Short mmCIF file of C-alpha atoms in Angstrom, two decimals:
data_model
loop_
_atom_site.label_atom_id
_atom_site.label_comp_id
_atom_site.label_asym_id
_atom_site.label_seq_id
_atom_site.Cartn_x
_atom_site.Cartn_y
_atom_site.Cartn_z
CA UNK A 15 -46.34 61.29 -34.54
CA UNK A 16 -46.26 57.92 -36.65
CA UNK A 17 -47.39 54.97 -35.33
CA UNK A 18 -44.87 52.13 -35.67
CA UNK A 19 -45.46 49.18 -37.51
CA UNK A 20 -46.25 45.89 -35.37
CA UNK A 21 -43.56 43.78 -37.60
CA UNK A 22 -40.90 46.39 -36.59
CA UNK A 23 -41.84 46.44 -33.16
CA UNK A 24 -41.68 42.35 -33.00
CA UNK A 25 -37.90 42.59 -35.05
CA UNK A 26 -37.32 44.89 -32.24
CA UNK A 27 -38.16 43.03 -29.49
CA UNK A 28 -36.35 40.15 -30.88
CA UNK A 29 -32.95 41.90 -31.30
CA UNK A 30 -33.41 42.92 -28.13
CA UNK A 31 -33.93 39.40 -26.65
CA UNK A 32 -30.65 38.06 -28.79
CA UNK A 33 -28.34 41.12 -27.23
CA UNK A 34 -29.71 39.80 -23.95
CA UNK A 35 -29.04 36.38 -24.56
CA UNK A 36 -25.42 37.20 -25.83
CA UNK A 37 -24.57 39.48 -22.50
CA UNK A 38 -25.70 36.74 -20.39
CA UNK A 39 -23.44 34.09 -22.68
CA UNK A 40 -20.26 36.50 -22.03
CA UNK A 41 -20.78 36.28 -18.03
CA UNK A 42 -20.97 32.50 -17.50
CA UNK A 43 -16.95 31.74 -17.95
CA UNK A 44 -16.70 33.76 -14.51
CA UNK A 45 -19.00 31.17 -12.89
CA UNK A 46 -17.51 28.12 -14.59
CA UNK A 47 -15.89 25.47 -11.93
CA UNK A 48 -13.32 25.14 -14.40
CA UNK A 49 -12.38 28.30 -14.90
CA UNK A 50 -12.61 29.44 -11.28
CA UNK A 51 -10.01 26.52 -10.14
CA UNK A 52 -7.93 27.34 -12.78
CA UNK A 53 -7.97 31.05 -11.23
CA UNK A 54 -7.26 29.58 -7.67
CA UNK A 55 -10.82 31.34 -7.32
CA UNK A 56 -12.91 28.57 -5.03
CA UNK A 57 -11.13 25.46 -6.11
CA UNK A 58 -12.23 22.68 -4.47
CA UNK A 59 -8.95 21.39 -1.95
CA UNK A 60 -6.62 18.66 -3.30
CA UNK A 61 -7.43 15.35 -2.30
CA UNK A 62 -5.27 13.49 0.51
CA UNK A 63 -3.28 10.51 0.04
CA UNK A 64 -5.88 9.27 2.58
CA UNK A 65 -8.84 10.31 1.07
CA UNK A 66 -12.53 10.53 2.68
CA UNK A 67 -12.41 12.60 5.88
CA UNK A 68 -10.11 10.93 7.84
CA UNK A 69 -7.35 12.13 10.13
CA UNK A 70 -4.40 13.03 8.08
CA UNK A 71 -1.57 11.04 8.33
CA UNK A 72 2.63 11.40 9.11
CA UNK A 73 5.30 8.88 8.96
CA UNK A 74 6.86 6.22 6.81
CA UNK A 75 5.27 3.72 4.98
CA UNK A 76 6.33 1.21 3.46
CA UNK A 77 4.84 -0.95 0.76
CA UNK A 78 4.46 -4.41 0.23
CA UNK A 79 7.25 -5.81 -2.38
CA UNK A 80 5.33 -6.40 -6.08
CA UNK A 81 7.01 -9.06 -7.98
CA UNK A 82 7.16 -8.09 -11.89
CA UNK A 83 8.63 -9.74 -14.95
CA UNK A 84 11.71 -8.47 -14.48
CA UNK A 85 12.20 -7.48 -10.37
CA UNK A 86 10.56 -6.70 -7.97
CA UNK A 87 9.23 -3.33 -7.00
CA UNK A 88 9.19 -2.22 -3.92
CA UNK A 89 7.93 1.99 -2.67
CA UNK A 90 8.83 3.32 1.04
CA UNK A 91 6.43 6.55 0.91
CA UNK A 92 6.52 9.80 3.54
CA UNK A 93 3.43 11.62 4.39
CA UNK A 94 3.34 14.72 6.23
CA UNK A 95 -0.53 15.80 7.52
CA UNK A 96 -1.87 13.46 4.92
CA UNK A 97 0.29 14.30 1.89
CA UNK A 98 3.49 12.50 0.19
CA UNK A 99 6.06 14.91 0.49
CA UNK A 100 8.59 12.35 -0.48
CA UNK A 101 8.57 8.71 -2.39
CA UNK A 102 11.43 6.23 -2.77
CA UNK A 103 12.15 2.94 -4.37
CA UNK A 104 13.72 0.58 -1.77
CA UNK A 105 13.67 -1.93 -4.87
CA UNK A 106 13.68 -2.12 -8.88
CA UNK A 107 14.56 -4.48 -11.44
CA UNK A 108 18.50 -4.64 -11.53
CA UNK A 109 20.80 -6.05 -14.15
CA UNK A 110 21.86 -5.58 -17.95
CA UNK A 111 18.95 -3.43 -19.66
CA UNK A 112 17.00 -3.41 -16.29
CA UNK A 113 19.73 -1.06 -15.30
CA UNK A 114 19.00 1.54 -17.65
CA UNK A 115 15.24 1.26 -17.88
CA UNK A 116 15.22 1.72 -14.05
CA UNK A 117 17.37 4.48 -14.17
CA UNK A 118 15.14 6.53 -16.35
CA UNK A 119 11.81 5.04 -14.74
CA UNK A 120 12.23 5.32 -11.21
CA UNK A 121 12.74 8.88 -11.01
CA UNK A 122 9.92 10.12 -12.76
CA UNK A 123 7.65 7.26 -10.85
CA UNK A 124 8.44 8.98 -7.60
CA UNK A 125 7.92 12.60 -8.77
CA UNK A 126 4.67 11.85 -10.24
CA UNK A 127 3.50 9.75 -6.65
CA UNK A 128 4.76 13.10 -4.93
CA UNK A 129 2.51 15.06 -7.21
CA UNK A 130 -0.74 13.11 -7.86
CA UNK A 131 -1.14 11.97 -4.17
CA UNK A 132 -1.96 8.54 -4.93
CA UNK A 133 -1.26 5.55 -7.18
CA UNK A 134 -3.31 6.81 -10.11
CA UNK A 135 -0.18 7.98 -11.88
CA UNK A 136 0.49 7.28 -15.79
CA UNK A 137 3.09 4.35 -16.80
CA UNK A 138 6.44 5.66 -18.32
CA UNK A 139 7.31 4.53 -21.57
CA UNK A 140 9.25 1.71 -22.07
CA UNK A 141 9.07 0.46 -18.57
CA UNK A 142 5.77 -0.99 -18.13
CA UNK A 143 6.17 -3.86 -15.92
CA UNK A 144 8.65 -1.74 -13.45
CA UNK A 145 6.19 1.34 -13.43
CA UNK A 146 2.62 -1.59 -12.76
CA UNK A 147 4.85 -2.97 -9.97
CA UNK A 148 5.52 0.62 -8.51
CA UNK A 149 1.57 1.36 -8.54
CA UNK A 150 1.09 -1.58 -7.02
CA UNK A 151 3.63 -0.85 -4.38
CA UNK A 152 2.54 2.46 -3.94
CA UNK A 153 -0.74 1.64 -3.44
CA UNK A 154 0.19 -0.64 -0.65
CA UNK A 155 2.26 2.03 1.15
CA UNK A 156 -0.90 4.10 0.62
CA UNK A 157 -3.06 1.80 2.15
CA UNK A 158 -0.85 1.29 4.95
CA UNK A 159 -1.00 5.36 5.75
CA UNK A 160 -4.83 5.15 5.16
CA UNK A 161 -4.70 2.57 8.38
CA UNK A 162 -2.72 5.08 10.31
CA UNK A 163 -4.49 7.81 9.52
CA UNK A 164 -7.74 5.97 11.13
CA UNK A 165 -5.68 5.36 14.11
CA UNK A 166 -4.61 9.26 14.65
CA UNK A 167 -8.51 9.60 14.94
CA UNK A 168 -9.83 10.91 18.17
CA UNK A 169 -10.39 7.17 19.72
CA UNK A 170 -13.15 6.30 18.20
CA UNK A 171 -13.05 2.63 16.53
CA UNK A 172 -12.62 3.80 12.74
CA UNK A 173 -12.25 1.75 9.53
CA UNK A 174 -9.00 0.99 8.11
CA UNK A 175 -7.67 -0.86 4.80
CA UNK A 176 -4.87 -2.97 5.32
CA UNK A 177 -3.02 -4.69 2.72
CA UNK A 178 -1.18 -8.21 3.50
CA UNK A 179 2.20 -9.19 2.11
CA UNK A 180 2.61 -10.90 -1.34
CA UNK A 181 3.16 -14.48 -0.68
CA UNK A 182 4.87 -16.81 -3.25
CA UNK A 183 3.38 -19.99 -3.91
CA UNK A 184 4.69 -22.70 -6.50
CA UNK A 185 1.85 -21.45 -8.57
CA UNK A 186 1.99 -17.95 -8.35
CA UNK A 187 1.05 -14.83 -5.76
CA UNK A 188 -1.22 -14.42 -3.49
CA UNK A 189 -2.28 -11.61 -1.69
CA UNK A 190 -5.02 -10.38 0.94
CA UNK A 191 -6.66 -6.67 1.41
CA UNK A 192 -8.61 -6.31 4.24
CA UNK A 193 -11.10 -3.70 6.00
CA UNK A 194 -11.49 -3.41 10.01
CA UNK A 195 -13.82 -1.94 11.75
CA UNK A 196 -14.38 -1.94 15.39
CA UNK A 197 -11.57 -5.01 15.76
CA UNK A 198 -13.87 -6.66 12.80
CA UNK A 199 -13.01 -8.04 9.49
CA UNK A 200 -15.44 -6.50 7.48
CA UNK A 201 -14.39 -7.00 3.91
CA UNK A 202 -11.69 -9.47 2.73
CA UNK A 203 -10.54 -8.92 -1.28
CA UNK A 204 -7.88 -10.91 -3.01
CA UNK A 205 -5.47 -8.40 -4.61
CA UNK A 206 -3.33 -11.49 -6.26
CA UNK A 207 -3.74 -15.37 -6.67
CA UNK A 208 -2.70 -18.21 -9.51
CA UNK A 209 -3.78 -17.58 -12.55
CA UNK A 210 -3.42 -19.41 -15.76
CA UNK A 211 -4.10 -22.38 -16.86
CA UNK A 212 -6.00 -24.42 -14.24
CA UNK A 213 -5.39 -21.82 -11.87
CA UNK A 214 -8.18 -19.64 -12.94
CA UNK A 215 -10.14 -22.78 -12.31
CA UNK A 216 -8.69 -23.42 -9.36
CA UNK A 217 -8.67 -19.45 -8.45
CA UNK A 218 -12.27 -18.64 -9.18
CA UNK A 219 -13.42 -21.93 -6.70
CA UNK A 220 -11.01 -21.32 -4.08
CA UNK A 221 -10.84 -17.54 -3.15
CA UNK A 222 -14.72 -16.66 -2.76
CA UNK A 223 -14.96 -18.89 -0.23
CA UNK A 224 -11.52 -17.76 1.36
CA UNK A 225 -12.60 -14.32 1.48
CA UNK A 226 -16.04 -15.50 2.98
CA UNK A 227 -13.80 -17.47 5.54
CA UNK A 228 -11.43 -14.47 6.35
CA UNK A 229 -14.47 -12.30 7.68
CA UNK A 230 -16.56 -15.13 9.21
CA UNK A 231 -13.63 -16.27 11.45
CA UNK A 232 -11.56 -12.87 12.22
CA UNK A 233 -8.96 -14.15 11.96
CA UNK A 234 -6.16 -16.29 9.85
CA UNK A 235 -6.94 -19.50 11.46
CA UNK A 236 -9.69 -20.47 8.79
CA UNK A 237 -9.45 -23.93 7.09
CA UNK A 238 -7.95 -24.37 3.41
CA UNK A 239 -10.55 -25.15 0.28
CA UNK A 240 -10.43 -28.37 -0.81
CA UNK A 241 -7.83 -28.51 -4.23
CA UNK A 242 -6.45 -25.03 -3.95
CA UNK A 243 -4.00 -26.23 -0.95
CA UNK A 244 -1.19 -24.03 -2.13
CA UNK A 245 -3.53 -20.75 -2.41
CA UNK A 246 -5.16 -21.24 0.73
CA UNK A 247 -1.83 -21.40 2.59
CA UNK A 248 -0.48 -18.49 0.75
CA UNK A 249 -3.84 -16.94 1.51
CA UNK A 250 -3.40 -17.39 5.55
CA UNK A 251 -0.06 -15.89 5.09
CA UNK A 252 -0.91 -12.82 3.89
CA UNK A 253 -3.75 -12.99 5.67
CA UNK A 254 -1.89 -13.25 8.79
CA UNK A 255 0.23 -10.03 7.29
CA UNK A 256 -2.69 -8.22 7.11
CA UNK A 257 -3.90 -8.62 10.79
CA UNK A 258 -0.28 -7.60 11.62
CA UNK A 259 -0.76 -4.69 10.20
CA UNK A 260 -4.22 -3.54 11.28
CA UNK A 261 -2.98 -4.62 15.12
CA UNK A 262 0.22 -2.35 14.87
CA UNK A 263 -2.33 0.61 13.78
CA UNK A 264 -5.18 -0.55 16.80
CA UNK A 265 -2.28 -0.87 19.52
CA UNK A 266 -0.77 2.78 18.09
CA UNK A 267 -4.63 4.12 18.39
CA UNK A 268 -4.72 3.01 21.91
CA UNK A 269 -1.29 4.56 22.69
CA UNK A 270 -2.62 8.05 21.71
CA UNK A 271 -5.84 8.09 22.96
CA UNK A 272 -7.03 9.65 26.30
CA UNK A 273 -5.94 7.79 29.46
CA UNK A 274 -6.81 7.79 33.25
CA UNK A 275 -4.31 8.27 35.50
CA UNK A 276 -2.86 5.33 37.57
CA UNK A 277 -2.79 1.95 36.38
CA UNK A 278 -2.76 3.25 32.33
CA UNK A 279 -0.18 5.64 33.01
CA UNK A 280 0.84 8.73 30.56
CA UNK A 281 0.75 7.39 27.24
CA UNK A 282 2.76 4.45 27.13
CA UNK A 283 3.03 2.64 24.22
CA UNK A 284 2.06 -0.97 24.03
CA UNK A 285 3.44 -4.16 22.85
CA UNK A 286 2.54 -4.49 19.21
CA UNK A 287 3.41 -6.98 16.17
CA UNK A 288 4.50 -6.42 12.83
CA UNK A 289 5.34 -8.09 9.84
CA UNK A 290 8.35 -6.22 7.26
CA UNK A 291 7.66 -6.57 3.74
CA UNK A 292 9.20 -9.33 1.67
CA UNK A 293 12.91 -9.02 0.31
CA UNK A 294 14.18 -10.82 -2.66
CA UNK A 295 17.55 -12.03 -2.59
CA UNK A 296 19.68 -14.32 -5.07
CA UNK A 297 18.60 -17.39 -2.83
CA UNK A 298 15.18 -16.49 -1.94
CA UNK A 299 12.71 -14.32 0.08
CA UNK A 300 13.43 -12.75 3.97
CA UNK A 301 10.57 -11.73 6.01
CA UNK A 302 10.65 -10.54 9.25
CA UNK A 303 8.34 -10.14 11.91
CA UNK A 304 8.76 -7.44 15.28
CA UNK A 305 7.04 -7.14 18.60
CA UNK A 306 7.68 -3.89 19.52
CA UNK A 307 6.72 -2.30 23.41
CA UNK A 308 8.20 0.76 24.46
CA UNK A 309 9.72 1.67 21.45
CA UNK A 310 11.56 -1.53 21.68
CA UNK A 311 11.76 -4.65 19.72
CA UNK A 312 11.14 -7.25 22.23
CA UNK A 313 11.41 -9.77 19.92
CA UNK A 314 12.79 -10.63 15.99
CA UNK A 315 11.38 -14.01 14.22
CA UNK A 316 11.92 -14.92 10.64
CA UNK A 317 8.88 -16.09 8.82
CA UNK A 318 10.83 -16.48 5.14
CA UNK A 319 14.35 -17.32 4.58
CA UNK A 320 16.17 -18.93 1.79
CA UNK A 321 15.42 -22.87 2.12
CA UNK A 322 16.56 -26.04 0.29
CA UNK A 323 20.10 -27.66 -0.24
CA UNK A 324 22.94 -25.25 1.06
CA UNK A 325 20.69 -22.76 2.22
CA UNK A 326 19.36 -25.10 5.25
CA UNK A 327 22.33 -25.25 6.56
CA UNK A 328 22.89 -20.96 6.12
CA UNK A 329 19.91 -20.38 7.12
CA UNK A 330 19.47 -22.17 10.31
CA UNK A 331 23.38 -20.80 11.60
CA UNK A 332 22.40 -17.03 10.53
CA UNK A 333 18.45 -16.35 11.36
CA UNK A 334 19.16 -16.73 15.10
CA UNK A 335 22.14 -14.63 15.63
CA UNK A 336 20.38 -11.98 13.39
CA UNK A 337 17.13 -12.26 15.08
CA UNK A 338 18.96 -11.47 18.15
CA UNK A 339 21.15 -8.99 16.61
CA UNK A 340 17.78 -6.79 16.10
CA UNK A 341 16.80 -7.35 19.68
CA UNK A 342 19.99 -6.20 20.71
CA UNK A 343 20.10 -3.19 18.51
CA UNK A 344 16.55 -2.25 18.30
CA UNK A 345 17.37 -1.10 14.90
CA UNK A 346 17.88 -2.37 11.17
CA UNK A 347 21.87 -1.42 11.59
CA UNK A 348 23.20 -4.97 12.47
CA UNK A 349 26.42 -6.69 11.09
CA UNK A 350 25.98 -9.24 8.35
CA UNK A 351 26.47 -13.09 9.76
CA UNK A 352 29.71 -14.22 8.22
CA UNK A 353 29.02 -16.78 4.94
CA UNK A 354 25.31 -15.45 4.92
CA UNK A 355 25.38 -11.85 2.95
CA UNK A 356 22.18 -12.28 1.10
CA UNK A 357 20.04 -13.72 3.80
CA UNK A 358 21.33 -11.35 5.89
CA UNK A 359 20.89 -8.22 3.72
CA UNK A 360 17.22 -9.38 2.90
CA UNK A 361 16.88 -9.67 6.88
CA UNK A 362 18.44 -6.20 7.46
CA UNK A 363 15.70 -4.91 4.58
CA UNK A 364 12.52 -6.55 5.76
CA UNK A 365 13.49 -5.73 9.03
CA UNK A 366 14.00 -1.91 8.36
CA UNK A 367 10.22 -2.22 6.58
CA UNK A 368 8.64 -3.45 9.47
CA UNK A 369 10.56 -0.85 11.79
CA UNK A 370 9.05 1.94 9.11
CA UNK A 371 5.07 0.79 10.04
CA UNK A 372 6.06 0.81 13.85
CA UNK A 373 6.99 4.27 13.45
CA UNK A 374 10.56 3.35 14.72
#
């Protein structure tokens, strides 16, 4: 028998290695992440509107009013088990071209919130500032479901994000995020303040130390920063928003959790405050702010209404009779106050926002 050649047996070897190599290459699709989600095979589960590993949240949620160019923009979102199944616009930019850019925007805003999850959701064309307000919005609203879903928890003290109302100040927004934990301010962030101009100035000075003030004290009694009067009071606003917020989701923690028998009784629910998001009107902003106990409103105060010349006088005839008109109803279907239609439509709105985060 011949002997083969040690160059043939080393060509040999080597095609032999190269088939190898090329088997193994045709195999490793099957084990690609990529390819195996887009199977269905072992894809990782779809993040929650919530995020993290939090209880999953239900209910409404509404987010805080973003003030564009052109409108405001405001989102009322509903999660089931920690999902949107459904997203609205409460408001949009209104009036000649608005009209049309809003009717072609607003619709494809929501569908895409229903089917990312969250507020990272492309811009539509030709409607920038509408569809930057409706993130912003959106992101409130998912904030606000992030703090409820911390309360659903099983009792345990658990960190929640709450985002303040916008405020208005004569130069500009301002606007407060903050974390709890354990009944703690933990982290204050300032979504929106002044800007231009001197206001950056005035901005980069003023909000450090608010934000350092916010978790120091725990509260929104914290003093202003010397030249940034306007931004500090517009930060304690929204400030005071916030806490609002992150009380309504402690005193809805409490509710659920376990209870003795006796004094705590079977669940009731306890008295708890919250602030509705702001609604633009012709004349100016409505706010409203709800104690709630029992599933009652207990009591209805006004912290914006229209203000200056005619609307005093409006004003100060229609906020009481519709603060007590939402007492008496315990809902946001009141009669308008005679000679008041906008204030009282903006009260009906921010009233019907603040009901939404009560869970009534």
């Amino acid at each position: 028998m011949r002997k083969s050649h040690p160059i043939r047996r080393v060509v040999l070897a080597g095609a032999a290695t190269v088939s190898g190599i090329v088997l193994l290459l045709s195999l490793k699709p099957a084990s690609d992440p990529g390819s195996a989600q887009a199977a269905g095979v072992g894809a990782p589960p779809a993040a929650s509107a919530q995020g993290g590993a939090q209880a999953a949240a239900s209910g409404t949620f509404t987010g805080d009013a973003a003030q564009t160019q052109y409108g405001a923009v405001q989102v009322r979102l509903t999660v089931a088990n920690g999902k949107i199944t459904k997203a609205e616009t409460v408001q949009a930019p209104k009036g000649g071209q608005s009209d049309q850019i809003t009717g072609n925007a607003v619709p494809k805003l929501n569908q895409a919130a229903v089917a990312a999850g969250n507020a990272d959701i492309d811009a539509v064309s030709g409607a920038t500032y509408t569809s930057a307000g409706y993130k912003e919005s959106l992101q409130s609203a998912l904030d606000k479901a992030q703090a409820s879903a911390g309360s659903q928890g099983s009792g345990a003290a658990q960190a929640a994000t709450v985002t303040g109302d916008a405020v208005q100040t004569q130069y500009g927004a301002v606007q407060v995020r903050i974390t709890v934990n354990g009944g703690k301010i933990t982290k204050a962030e300032t979504v929106q303040a002044p800007k231009g101009g001197q206001s950056d100035q005035v901005t980069a000075n003023a909000v450090p130390k608010l934000n350092q003030a916010a978790i120091a004290a725990g509260t929104a009694d914290i003093d202003a920063v010397s030249g940034a009067t306007y931004t500090s009071a517009g930060y304690k606003e929204s400030l005071q928003s916030a806490l609002d917020k992150a009380e309504a989701s402690a005193g809805s923690s409490q509710g659920s959790g376990s209870q003795d028998s006796g004094s705590q009784g079977s669940g009731a629910a306890q008295a708890r405050t919250v602030t509705g998001g702001v609604s633009q009107t012709q004349y100016g902003p409505v706010q409203v702010r709800i104690t709630v106990d029992g599933g009652k409103i207990t009591k209805a105060e006004t912290v914006q209404a229209p203000k200056g010349g005619q609307s005093d006088r409006i004003t100060a005839n229609a906020v009481p009779k519709l603060n007590q008109a939402a007492i008496a109803a315990g809902t946001a279907d009141i009669d308008a106050v005679s000679g008041a239609t906008y204030t009282s439509a903006g009260y009906k709105e921010s009233l019907q926002s603040a009901l939404d985060q009560a869970g009534g």
